[in-house]
CSV table of C-alpha atoms in Angstrom, one decimal:
chain,number,residue,atom,x,y,z
A,1,MET,CA,13.5,90.3,-10.6
A,2,GLU,CA,11.5,87.5,-9.3
A,3,ASN,CA,8.4,88.0,-11.1
A,4,LYS,CA,10.4,88.3,-14.3
A,5,ILE,CA,11.5,84.8,-13.8
A,6,LYS,CA,9.2,82.3,-15.8
A,7,PRO,CA,9.5,79.7,-18.6
A,8,GLN,CA,8.5,80.6,-22.1
A,9,PHE,CA,5.4,78.4,-22.1
A,10,ASN,CA,2.3,79.1,-20.0
A,11,TYR,CA,1.5,75.9,-18.2
A,12,GLU,CA,-1.6,77.4,-16.4
A,13,LYS,CA,-4.0,78.4,-19.2
A,14,ARG,CA,-4.2,75.0,-21.1
A,15,ILE,CA,-7.1,73.2,-22.3
A,16,VAL,CA,-7.6,69.3,-21.7
A,17,LEU,CA,-6.1,68.0,-24.8
A,18,GLN,CA,-7.6,64.4,-24.5
A,19,ASP,CA,-11.1,65.8,-24.0
A,20,ALA,CA,-10.9,68.4,-27.0
A,21,ILE,CA,-9.4,65.8,-29.8
A,22,PRO,CA,-10.2,65.9,-32.4
A,23,LEU,CA,-9.6,69.5,-32.9
A,24,SER,CA,-11.1,71.3,-36.0
A,25,GLY,CA,-8.1,73.2,-36.4
A,26,PRO,CA,-4.5,73.4,-35.0
A,27,LEU,CA,-3.8,75.2,-31.8
A,28,VAL,CA,-0.6,76.1,-32.8
A,29,VAL,CA,0.8,76.9,-36.0
A,30,TYR,CA,4.6,76.8,-36.1
A,31,VAL,CA,6.2,79.2,-39.3
A,32,GLU,CA,9.5,78.7,-40.5
A,33,PRO,CA,10.5,82.0,-42.1
A,34,SER,CA,13.9,80.6,-42.7
A,35,SER,CA,16.1,77.6,-42.5
A,36,TYR,CA,19.5,79.5,-42.7
A,37,CYS,CA,21.0,80.7,-39.3
A,38,ASN,CA,23.8,82.7,-38.5
A,39,LEU,CA,25.1,80.7,-35.7
A,40,GLU,CA,26.2,77.0,-35.7
A,41,CYS,CA,25.3,76.0,-31.9
A,42,ARG,CA,27.1,72.9,-31.0
A,43,PHE,CA,24.1,71.2,-29.8
A,44,CYS,CA,21.9,72.2,-32.9
A,45,PRO,CA,21.2,70.3,-36.4
A,46,GLN,CA,22.9,73.7,-38.1
A,47,HIS,CA,26.2,72.2,-36.7
A,48,THR,CA,25.4,68.5,-36.3
A,49,GLY,CA,23.3,68.0,-39.4
A,50,LYS,CA,25.2,69.7,-42.1
A,51,GLY,CA,24.0,68.7,-45.4
A,52,ASP,CA,20.8,66.8,-44.0
A,53,PHE,CA,18.4,69.6,-44.6
A,54,PRO,CA,17.7,72.0,-47.5
A,55,LYS,CA,17.6,75.8,-46.8
A,56,TYR,CA,15.2,78.4,-48.0
A,57,ASN,CA,13.8,81.8,-47.1
A,58,MET,CA,10.0,81.9,-46.8
A,59,SER,CA,8.6,84.1,-49.6
A,60,VAL,CA,5.7,86.5,-48.8
A,61,GLU,CA,3.4,85.1,-51.2
A,62,THR,CA,3.8,81.4,-49.3
A,63,PHE,CA,3.1,83.4,-45.9
A,64,GLN,CA,-0.2,84.9,-47.4
A,65,LYS,CA,-1.3,81.7,-48.5
A,66,THR,CA,-0.6,80.4,-45.0
A,67,LEU,CA,-2.9,83.5,-43.3
A,68,ALA,CA,-5.5,82.7,-46.0
A,69,ASP,CA,-5.8,79.1,-45.0
A,70,ILE,CA,-5.7,79.8,-41.2
A,71,ALA,CA,-8.7,82.4,-41.7
A,72,LYS,CA,-10.6,79.4,-43.1
A,73,PHE,CA,-10.4,77.1,-39.7
A,74,PRO,CA,-13.6,77.4,-37.4
A,75,ASN,CA,-11.6,78.6,-34.5
A,76,LYS,CA,-8.5,81.0,-34.4
A,77,PRO,CA,-5.3,78.8,-33.5
A,78,SER,CA,-4.0,80.2,-30.2
A,79,LEU,CA,-0.5,80.8,-31.3
A,80,MET,CA,1.3,81.5,-34.4
A,81,ARG,CA,5.1,80.7,-33.6
A,82,PHE,CA,7.9,81.9,-36.1
A,83,CYS,CA,10.5,79.4,-35.6
A,84,GLY,CA,12.3,76.6,-37.2
A,85,ILE,CA,15.8,75.3,-38.0
A,86,GLY,CA,16.9,78.7,-38.8
A,87,ASP,CA,16.7,82.2,-37.6
A,88,PRO,CA,13.7,84.1,-38.7
A,89,LEU,CA,15.5,87.1,-38.7
A,90,PHE,CA,17.6,85.8,-41.7
A,91,ASN,CA,14.7,86.2,-43.9
A,92,LYS,CA,15.0,90.0,-45.6
A,93,ASN,CA,10.9,90.0,-45.6
A,94,ILE,CA,10.7,89.2,-41.9
A,95,SER,CA,9.2,92.6,-41.0
A,96,ASP,CA,6.5,92.6,-43.7
A,97,ILE,CA,5.7,88.8,-42.8
A,98,ILE,CA,5.2,89.8,-38.9
A,99,THR,CA,3.2,93.0,-40.0
A,100,LEU,CA,1.0,91.0,-42.2
A,101,ALA,CA,0.3,88.3,-39.6
A,102,SER,CA,-0.5,91.3,-37.2
A,103,ASP,CA,-2.8,92.7,-39.6
A,104,ALA,CA,-4.4,89.5,-40.6
A,105,ASN,CA,-5.6,88.9,-37.0
A,106,VAL,CA,-6.4,85.1,-37.9
A,107,VAL,CA,-4.5,83.7,-34.6
A,108,GLU,CA,-4.8,84.6,-31.1
A,109,ARG,CA,-1.0,85.2,-30.3
A,110,THR,CA,2.1,86.0,-32.6
A,111,GLU,CA,5.5,85.4,-31.2
A,112,LEU,CA,9.1,84.8,-32.8
A,113,ILE,CA,12.1,82.7,-31.5
A,114,THR,CA,15.5,84.2,-32.5
A,115,ASN,CA,19.4,84.6,-31.3
A,116,GLY,CA,18.6,88.4,-31.7
A,117,LEU,CA,21.8,89.1,-33.2
A,118,LEU,CA,20.3,90.5,-36.8
A,119,LEU,CA,18.1,92.7,-34.6
A,120,ASN,CA,18.2,96.2,-36.2
A,121,ASP,CA,16.2,99.6,-35.7
A,122,ARG,CA,13.8,98.7,-38.5
A,123,LEU,CA,13.1,95.4,-37.1
A,124,ILE,CA,12.6,96.9,-33.5
A,125,GLU,CA,10.2,99.2,-34.5
A,126,LYS,CA,8.2,96.8,-36.4
A,127,PHE,CA,8.3,94.0,-33.7
A,128,SER,CA,7.5,96.6,-30.9
A,129,ARG,CA,4.0,97.3,-32.5
A,130,HIS,CA,3.1,94.1,-34.4
A,131,LEU,CA,4.7,91.2,-32.7
A,132,GLY,CA,2.7,89.8,-29.4
A,133,ARG,CA,6.3,88.2,-27.9
A,134,ILE,CA,9.9,87.7,-28.9
A,135,VAL,CA,12.0,85.0,-27.5
A,136,ILE,CA,15.7,85.6,-27.4
A,137,SER,CA,17.8,82.7,-27.0
A,138,VAL,CA,21.2,83.7,-25.6
A,139,GLU,CA,24.1,81.4,-26.2
A,140,GLY,CA,26.8,82.8,-23.7
A,141,LEU,CA,27.9,85.8,-21.5
A,142,SER,CA,30.6,87.1,-23.9
A,143,SER,CA,32.0,87.2,-27.1
A,144,GLY,CA,34.5,84.4,-26.1
A,145,ASP,CA,31.3,82.2,-25.2
A,146,TYR,CA,29.9,82.5,-28.6
A,147,ALA,CA,32.8,81.4,-30.1
A,148,ASP,CA,32.9,78.4,-28.0
A,149,PHE,CA,29.2,77.5,-27.8
A,150,ALA,CA,28.0,79.0,-31.5
A,151,LEU,CA,31.2,78.8,-33.0
A,152,ARG,CA,30.7,82.3,-34.8
A,153,LYS,CA,32.5,85.7,-34.0
A,154,VAL,CA,29.8,88.1,-32.2
A,155,ASP,CA,30.0,91.6,-30.7
A,156,PHE,CA,28.5,91.1,-27.5
A,157,ALA,CA,28.1,94.6,-26.6
A,158,ALA,CA,26.3,95.5,-29.8
A,159,PHE,CA,24.3,92.7,-29.0
A,160,LEU,CA,23.3,93.9,-25.7
A,161,GLU,CA,22.7,97.7,-27.1
A,162,SER,CA,20.1,96.3,-29.3
A,163,ILE,CA,18.1,94.4,-26.6
A,164,GLU,CA,18.2,97.4,-24.5
A,165,LYS,CA,17.2,99.7,-27.5
A,166,PHE,CA,14.3,97.2,-28.1
A,167,TYR,CA,13.3,97.2,-24.1
A,168,ARG,CA,13.2,101.2,-24.1
A,169,PHE,CA,11.3,101.4,-27.3
A,170,THR,CA,8.6,103.9,-27.2
A,171,ASN,CA,5.1,102.5,-26.7
A,172,ARG,CA,6.3,98.9,-27.2
A,173,THR,CA,3.5,96.1,-26.9
A,174,CYS,CA,5.9,93.2,-27.6
A,175,THR,CA,6.7,91.2,-24.7
A,176,ILE,CA,10.5,90.4,-24.7
A,177,HIS,CA,11.7,87.0,-23.1
A,178,ILE,CA,15.4,86.2,-22.7
A,179,LYS,CA,16.6,82.8,-21.8
A,180,ILE,CA,19.8,80.6,-21.8
A,181,HIS,CA,20.8,77.1,-21.6
A,182,ASN,CA,21.9,75.9,-18.5
A,183,GLN,CA,25.2,74.7,-20.0
A,184,ALA,CA,26.1,78.2,-20.5
A,185,VAL,CA,25.7,78.9,-16.6
A,186,LEU,CA,26.8,76.0,-15.0
A,187,THR,CA,28.3,78.1,-11.8
A,188,ASP,CA,26.4,80.4,-9.3
A,189,ASP,CA,28.5,83.3,-10.5
A,190,ARG,CA,27.6,82.8,-13.8
A,191,LYS,CA,23.9,82.6,-13.2
A,192,LYS,CA,24.2,85.9,-11.2
A,193,ILE,CA,25.9,87.7,-14.4
A,194,PHE,CA,23.3,86.3,-16.4
A,195,PHE,CA,20.4,87.6,-14.6
A,196,ASP,CA,22.3,91.0,-13.7
A,197,THR,CA,23.0,91.4,-17.4
A,198,PHE,CA,19.6,90.7,-19.0
A,199,SER,CA,16.7,91.0,-16.4
A,200,PRO,CA,17.2,94.9,-16.2
A,201,ILE,CA,16.3,94.8,-20.5
A,202,CYS,CA,13.4,92.2,-20.6
A,203,ASP,CA,10.2,91.3,-19.4
A,204,GLU,CA,10.8,87.8,-18.7
A,205,ILE,CA,13.9,85.7,-18.2
A,206,TYR,CA,14.5,81.8,-17.7
A,207,ILE,CA,17.4,79.4,-17.6
A,208,GLU,CA,16.3,76.1,-19.6
A,209,ASN,CA,17.6,73.1,-19.3
A,210,LEU,CA,19.5,71.8,-22.4
A,211,VAL,CA,17.7,68.6,-23.5
A,212,ASP,CA,17.8,66.2,-26.3
A,213,LEU,CA,15.3,68.3,-28.5
A,214,TRP,CA,16.1,67.3,-31.9
A,215,PRO,CA,15.5,63.5,-33.3
A,216,GLU,CA,18.6,61.7,-33.9
A,217,VAL,CA,20.8,64.6,-32.4
A,218,SER,CA,22.7,64.5,-29.2
A,219,SER,CA,21.7,68.2,-28.3
A,220,ASN,CA,22.2,68.2,-24.6
A,221,LEU,CA,26.1,68.0,-24.4
A,222,GLY,CA,26.3,65.3,-21.7
A,223,ILE,CA,24.1,67.0,-19.3
A,224,ASN,CA,20.8,65.2,-18.2
A,225,ALA,CA,19.1,67.8,-16.1
A,226,GLY,CA,15.7,66.5,-16.4
A,227,HIS,CA,12.8,68.2,-18.3
A,228,ARG,CA,13.3,71.4,-20.2
A,229,PHE,CA,11.4,73.7,-18.1
A,230,GLU,CA,10.9,71.8,-14.8
A,231,SER,CA,12.7,69.9,-12.1
A,232,THR,CA,10.9,66.7,-12.8
A,233,LYS,CA,12.5,63.4,-14.3
A,234,PRO,CA,11.2,62.7,-17.7
A,235,SER,CA,8.9,59.9,-18.2
A,236,GLU,CA,8.5,58.0,-21.3
A,237,SER,CA,5.7,58.8,-23.7
A,238,LYS,CA,3.9,56.6,-26.4
A,239,VAL,CA,1.7,59.4,-28.1
A,240,CYS,CA,3.1,62.7,-29.2
A,241,PRO,CA,0.5,65.3,-28.3
A,242,GLN,CA,2.2,67.8,-30.9
A,243,ILE,CA,0.7,65.7,-33.9
A,244,PHE,CA,-2.8,66.3,-32.4
A,245,LYS,CA,-2.6,70.1,-31.7
A,246,SER,CA,0.0,71.7,-34.0
A,247,LEU,CA,1.1,72.2,-37.9
A,248,GLN,CA,4.5,73.2,-38.9
A,249,ILE,CA,5.0,75.5,-42.2
A,250,ASN,CA,8.3,75.0,-43.4
A,251,ALA,CA,9.9,77.9,-45.1
A,252,ASP,CA,9.7,76.0,-48.6
A,253,GLY,CA,5.8,75.3,-48.3
A,254,ARG,CA,6.1,71.9,-46.9
A,255,VAL,CA,4.1,71.1,-44.0
A,256,LEU,CA,4.6,68.7,-41.1
A,257,PRO,CA,3.1,67.9,-37.9
A,258,CYS,CA,5.4,69.1,-35.5
A,259,CYS,CA,8.3,71.8,-35.3
A,260,VAL,CA,11.2,69.2,-34.4
A,261,ASP,CA,11.3,67.0,-37.5
A,262,TRP,CA,14.1,69.0,-38.9
A,263,LYS,CA,15.0,66.6,-41.6
A,264,SER,CA,11.6,66.8,-42.8
A,265,MET,CA,10.5,63.1,-42.7
A,266,ASN,CA,6.9,63.3,-41.8
A,267,ILE,CA,5.6,65.5,-44.5
A,268,VAL,CA,1.8,65.7,-44.4
A,269,GLY,CA,1.1,67.9,-47.3
A,270,ASN,CA,2.5,71.1,-49.2
A,271,LEU,CA,0.9,74.6,-48.8
A,272,LYS,CA,1.5,75.0,-52.6
A,273,GLU,CA,-0.4,72.0,-53.5
A,274,ASN,CA,-3.3,71.7,-50.5
A,275,SER,CA,-5.1,73.7,-48.2
A,276,LEU,CA,-4.2,73.6,-44.6
A,277,GLN,CA,-7.5,72.4,-43.9
A,278,GLU,CA,-7.2,69.4,-46.3
A,279,ILE,CA,-3.7,69.0,-44.8
A,280,TRP,CA,-5.2,68.9,-41.0
A,281,SER,CA,-8.0,66.4,-41.8
A,282,GLY,CA,-6.2,64.4,-44.6
A,283,LYS,CA,-5.3,60.8,-44.6
A,284,THR,CA,-1.3,61.3,-44.0
A,285,ILE,CA,-1.6,62.9,-40.7
A,286,ARG,CA,-4.3,60.6,-39.6
A,287,ASP,CA,-2.5,57.6,-40.6
A,288,LEU,CA,0.5,59.1,-38.4
A,289,GLN,CA,-2.0,59.8,-35.4
A,290,LEU,CA,-3.5,56.2,-35.3
A,291,LYS,CA,0.1,54.9,-35.4
A,292,HIS,CA,1.0,56.6,-32.3
A,293,LEU,CA,-2.3,55.8,-30.8
A,294,GLN,CA,-1.6,52.1,-31.3
A,295,GLY,CA,1.8,52.1,-29.4
A,296,LEU,CA,4.0,52.2,-32.9
A,297,ARG,CA,5.9,55.4,-32.1
A,298,HIS,CA,9.2,53.6,-31.5
A,299,THR,CA,9.0,51.7,-34.8
A,300,PHE,CA,9.7,54.2,-37.3
A,301,SER,CA,11.7,57.6,-37.7
A,302,PRO,CA,11.9,60.4,-36.9
A,303,CYS,CA,9.6,59.7,-33.9
A,304,LYS,CA,11.5,56.7,-32.5
A,305,GLY,CA,14.6,58.9,-32.2
A,306,CYS,CA,12.5,62.1,-30.6
A,307,ASN,CA,12.7,63.1,-26.9
A,308,HIS,CA,10.4,66.0,-27.1
A,309,ASN,CA,7.6,64.4,-25.3
A,310,GLU,CA,9.5,63.3,-22.5
A,311,TYR,CA,11.7,66.4,-22.1
A,312,SER,CA,9.9,69.6,-23.4
A,313,GLU,CA,5.8,68.3,-23.5
A,314,LYS,CA,3.3,68.9,-20.9
A,315,ASP,CA,0.2,67.3,-22.3
A,316,HIS,CA,0.2,63.3,-21.9
A,317,LEU,CA,-2.1,60.9,-24.0
A,318,ASP,CA,-1.0,57.8,-23.2
A,319,HIS,CA,-3.5,56.7,-21.0
A,320,HIS,CA,-6.4,58.2,-23.1
A,321,ALA,CA,-5.1,56.5,-26.4
A,322,ASN,CA,-8.1,53.8,-26.8
A,323,SER,CA,-10.8,56.6,-26.0
A,324,ILE,CA,-9.2,58.7,-28.7
A,325,ILE,CA,-9.1,55.9,-31.0
A,326,LYS,CA,-13.0,55.3,-30.4
A,327,LYS,CA,-13.8,59.3,-31.1
A,328,MET,CA,-11.2,59.5,-34.2
A,329,PHE,CA,-11.3,56.0,-35.8
A,330,LYS,CA,-14.6,54.7,-35.0
A,331,ASP,CA,-14.0,51.9,-37.7
A,332,THR,CA,-10.6,50.8,-36.1
A,333,ALA,CA,-11.7,50.8,-32.5
């Protein structure tokens, strides 16, 4: 089992971001198939931020436009990650979306984050052959736990059965990663139950520290356990690496520079009006990047209320801000 215990992010195969900036295209494209969710976890904006964000399911046409635009970048993005404020499986077209992404071959890898409760035979078959990795977020060890943490009734036995069916699927090429937050497994006994229950039916497994991931949302339930993936103490960051290496495509086509801006405050474009190339090199995102490089991150929302850099990020750009300004903003330096 030990060889299965690993965080969802690979910290080994990484470029030196400060040297690579400015990138000709994003390294990571986050795609939000749906902003709806079938759970209401107590640490998520689906519970704490009701009414603060619109809910949509991405159309196949919008996703096809996404793929066509990505294909025009000089280099393939390293990753397309299907995630967002909702659960991707809530979109009835998710199997078509995953198949289109696989067939288009415009990114190096694809992965999807889900609570896994809507997995069915059709999705298991599609994902097994067309998805690179699925990250299943487990919210408890029983139906009672889900009622407590996620405020929904869940058939836990059926949930386990669907994951096992996925794991045993013939000729599966999709990696199955199972994760749970530390609040749900506070004792050694519960940790053992988690590993004993899920390690036989997954390829990777991990316990993540529950952190304040979402801006202006207290999402750690009072537990300050340090970095999300490491046992290190978070250090304050002035420059957000996300806005230099990623784009988020919301379910309605709006484009953001990062995946945690759940209120969509930093809109840098709209896929229905602009190409991703125009957005990536456009004035709106450049102005945002410059503010961060000038040390102004904590003067405006949502960046001033975001802890992603401190608790979930590996890249650090603070000490390279001046050199990046000279490379990207010659008139400002």
